[in-house]
mmCIF file of C-alpha atoms in Angstrom:
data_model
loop_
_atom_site.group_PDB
_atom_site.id
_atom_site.type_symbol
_atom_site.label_atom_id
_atom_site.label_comp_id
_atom_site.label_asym_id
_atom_site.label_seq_id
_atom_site.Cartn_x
_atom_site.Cartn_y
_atom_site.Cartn_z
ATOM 1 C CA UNK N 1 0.000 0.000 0.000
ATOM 2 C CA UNK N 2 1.906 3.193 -0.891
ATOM 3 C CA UNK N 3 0.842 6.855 0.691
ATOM 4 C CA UNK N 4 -1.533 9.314 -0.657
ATOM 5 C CA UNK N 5 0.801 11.913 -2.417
ATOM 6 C CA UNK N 6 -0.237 14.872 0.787
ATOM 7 C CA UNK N 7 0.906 12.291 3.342
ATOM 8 C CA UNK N 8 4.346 13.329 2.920
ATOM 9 C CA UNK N 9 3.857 16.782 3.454
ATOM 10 C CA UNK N 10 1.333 16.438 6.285
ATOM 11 C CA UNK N 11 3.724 13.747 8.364
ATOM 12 C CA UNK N 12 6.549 16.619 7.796
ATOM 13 C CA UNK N 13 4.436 19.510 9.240
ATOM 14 C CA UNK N 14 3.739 17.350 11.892
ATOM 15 C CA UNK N 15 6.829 16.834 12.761
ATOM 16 C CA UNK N 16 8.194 20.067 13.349
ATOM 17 C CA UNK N 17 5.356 21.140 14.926
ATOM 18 C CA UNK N 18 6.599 18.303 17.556
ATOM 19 C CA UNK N 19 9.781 20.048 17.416
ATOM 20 C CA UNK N 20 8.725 23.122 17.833
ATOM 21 C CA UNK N 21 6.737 21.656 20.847
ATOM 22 C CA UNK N 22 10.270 20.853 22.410
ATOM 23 C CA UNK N 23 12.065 23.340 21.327
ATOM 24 C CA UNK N 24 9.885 26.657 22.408
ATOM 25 C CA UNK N 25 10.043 25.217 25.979
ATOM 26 C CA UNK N 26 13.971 24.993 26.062
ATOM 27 C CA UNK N 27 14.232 28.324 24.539
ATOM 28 C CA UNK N 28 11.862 29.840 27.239
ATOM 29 C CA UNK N 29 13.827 28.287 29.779
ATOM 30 C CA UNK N 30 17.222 29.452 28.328
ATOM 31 C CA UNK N 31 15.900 33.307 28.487
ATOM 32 C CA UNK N 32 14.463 32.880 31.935
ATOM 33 C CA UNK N 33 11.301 32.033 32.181
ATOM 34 C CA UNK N 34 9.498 30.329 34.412
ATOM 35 C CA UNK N 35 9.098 26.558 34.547
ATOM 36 C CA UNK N 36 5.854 26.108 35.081
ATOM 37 C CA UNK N 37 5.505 28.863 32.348
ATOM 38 C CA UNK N 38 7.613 26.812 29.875
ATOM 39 C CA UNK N 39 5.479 23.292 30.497
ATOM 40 C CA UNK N 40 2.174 25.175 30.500
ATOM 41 C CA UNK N 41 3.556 26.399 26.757
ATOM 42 C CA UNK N 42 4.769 23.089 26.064
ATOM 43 C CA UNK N 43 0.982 21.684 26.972
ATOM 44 C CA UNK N 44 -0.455 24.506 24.835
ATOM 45 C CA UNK N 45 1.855 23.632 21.505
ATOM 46 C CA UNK N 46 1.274 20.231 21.836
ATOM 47 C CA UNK N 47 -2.802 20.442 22.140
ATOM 48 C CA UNK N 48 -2.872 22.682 19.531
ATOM 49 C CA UNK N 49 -0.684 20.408 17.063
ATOM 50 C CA UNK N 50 -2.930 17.483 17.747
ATOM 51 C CA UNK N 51 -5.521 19.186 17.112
ATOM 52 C CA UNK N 52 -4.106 20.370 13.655
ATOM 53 C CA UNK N 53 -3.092 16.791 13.059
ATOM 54 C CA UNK N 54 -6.472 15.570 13.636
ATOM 55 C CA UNK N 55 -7.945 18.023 10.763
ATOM 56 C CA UNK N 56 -5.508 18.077 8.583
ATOM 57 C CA UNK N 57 -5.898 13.747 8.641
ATOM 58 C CA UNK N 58 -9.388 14.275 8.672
ATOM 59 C CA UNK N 59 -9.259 16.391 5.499
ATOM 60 C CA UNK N 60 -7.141 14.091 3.482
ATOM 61 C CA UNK N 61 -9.507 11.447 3.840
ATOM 62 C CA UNK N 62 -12.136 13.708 3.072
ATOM 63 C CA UNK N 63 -10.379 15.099 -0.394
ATOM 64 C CA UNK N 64 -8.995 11.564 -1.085
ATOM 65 C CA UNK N 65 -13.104 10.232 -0.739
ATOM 66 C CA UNK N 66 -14.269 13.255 -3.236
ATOM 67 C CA UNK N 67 -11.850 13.794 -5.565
ATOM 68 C CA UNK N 68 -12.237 12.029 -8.873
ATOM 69 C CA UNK N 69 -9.946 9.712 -10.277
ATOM 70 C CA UNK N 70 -9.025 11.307 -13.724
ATOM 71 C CA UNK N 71 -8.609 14.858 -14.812
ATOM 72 C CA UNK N 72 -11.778 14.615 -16.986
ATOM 73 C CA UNK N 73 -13.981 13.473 -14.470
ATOM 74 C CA UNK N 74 -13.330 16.549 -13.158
ATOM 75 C CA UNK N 75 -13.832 18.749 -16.102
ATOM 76 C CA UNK N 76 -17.078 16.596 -16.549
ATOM 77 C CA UNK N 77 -17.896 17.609 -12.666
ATOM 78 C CA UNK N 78 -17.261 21.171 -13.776
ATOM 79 C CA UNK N 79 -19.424 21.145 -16.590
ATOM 80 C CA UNK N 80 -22.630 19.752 -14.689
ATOM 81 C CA UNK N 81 -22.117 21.924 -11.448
ATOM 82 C CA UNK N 82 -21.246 25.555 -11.653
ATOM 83 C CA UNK N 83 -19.970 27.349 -9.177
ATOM 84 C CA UNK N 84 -22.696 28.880 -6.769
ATOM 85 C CA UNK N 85 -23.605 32.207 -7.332
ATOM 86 C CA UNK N 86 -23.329 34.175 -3.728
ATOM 87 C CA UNK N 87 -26.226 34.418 -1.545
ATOM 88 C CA UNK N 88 -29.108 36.777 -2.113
ATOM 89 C CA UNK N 89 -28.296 40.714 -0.172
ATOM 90 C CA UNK N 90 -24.306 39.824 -0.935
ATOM 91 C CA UNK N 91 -22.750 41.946 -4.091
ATOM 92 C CA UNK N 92 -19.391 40.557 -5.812
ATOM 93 C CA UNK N 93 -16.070 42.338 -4.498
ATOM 94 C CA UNK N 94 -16.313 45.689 -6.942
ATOM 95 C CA UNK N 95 -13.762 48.777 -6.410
ATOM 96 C CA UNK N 96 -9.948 48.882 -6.486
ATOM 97 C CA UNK N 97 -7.442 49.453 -3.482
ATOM 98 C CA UNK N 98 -7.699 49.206 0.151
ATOM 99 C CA UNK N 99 -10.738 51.607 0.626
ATOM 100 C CA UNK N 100 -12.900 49.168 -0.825
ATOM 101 C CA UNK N 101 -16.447 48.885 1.317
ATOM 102 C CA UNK N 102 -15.501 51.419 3.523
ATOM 103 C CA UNK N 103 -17.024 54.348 5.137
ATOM 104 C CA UNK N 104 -15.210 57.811 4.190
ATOM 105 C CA UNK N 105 -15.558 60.980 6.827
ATOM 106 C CA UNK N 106 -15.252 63.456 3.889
ATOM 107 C CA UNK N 107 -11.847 65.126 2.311
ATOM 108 C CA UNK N 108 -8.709 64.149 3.987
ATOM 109 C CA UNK N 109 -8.832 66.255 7.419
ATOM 110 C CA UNK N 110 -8.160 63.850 10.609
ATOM 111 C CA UNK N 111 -11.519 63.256 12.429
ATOM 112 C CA UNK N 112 -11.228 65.610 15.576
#
């Protein structure tokens, strides 16, 4: 049985996530911090990477379940299901640059 093409990637993420788990702790140590401190941090990293691992599992055997098995499947798939247009009330993104959807005071004085 060989591995799904992600597993690779997704084993090394984990792992230096685990490292990271280790190494954080040391490193808070080293600059003086407290112990409990450091384990508490240690506890924190290593929930929150098995957590990750759990998803990111969790969505490979969700992609690997859905995807089709030949590229024109999936242009087939394409064909017979658009995308979805966006819910009623929403507008598509219009408008250049970073002012996009926002509110504007009037001219360029500072608000007071």
């Amino acid at each position: 049985m060989t591995a799904p093409p992600g597993d690779d990637r997704t084993t090394e993420l984990i792992r230096w996530a685990a490292f990271s788990c280790v190494l954080v702790p040391i490193v808070l140590l080293w600059y003086g911090s407290s112990l409990a401190g450091a384990t508490g941090t240690a506890l924190g990293l290593a929930a929150v990477t098995a957590v990750c691992r759990l998803l990111l599992r969790r969505s490979e055997r969700g992609a690997a379940r859905t995807a089709p098995e030949h590229p024109q499947d999936r242009a087939h798939h394409q064909e017979h299901h658009p995308a979805p247009a966006p819910p009623p009330g929403h507008r598509a993104r219009g408008g250049t640059g970073a002012h996009r959807g926002t509110r504007h005071t009037g001219g360029s004085t500072p608000v007071g």
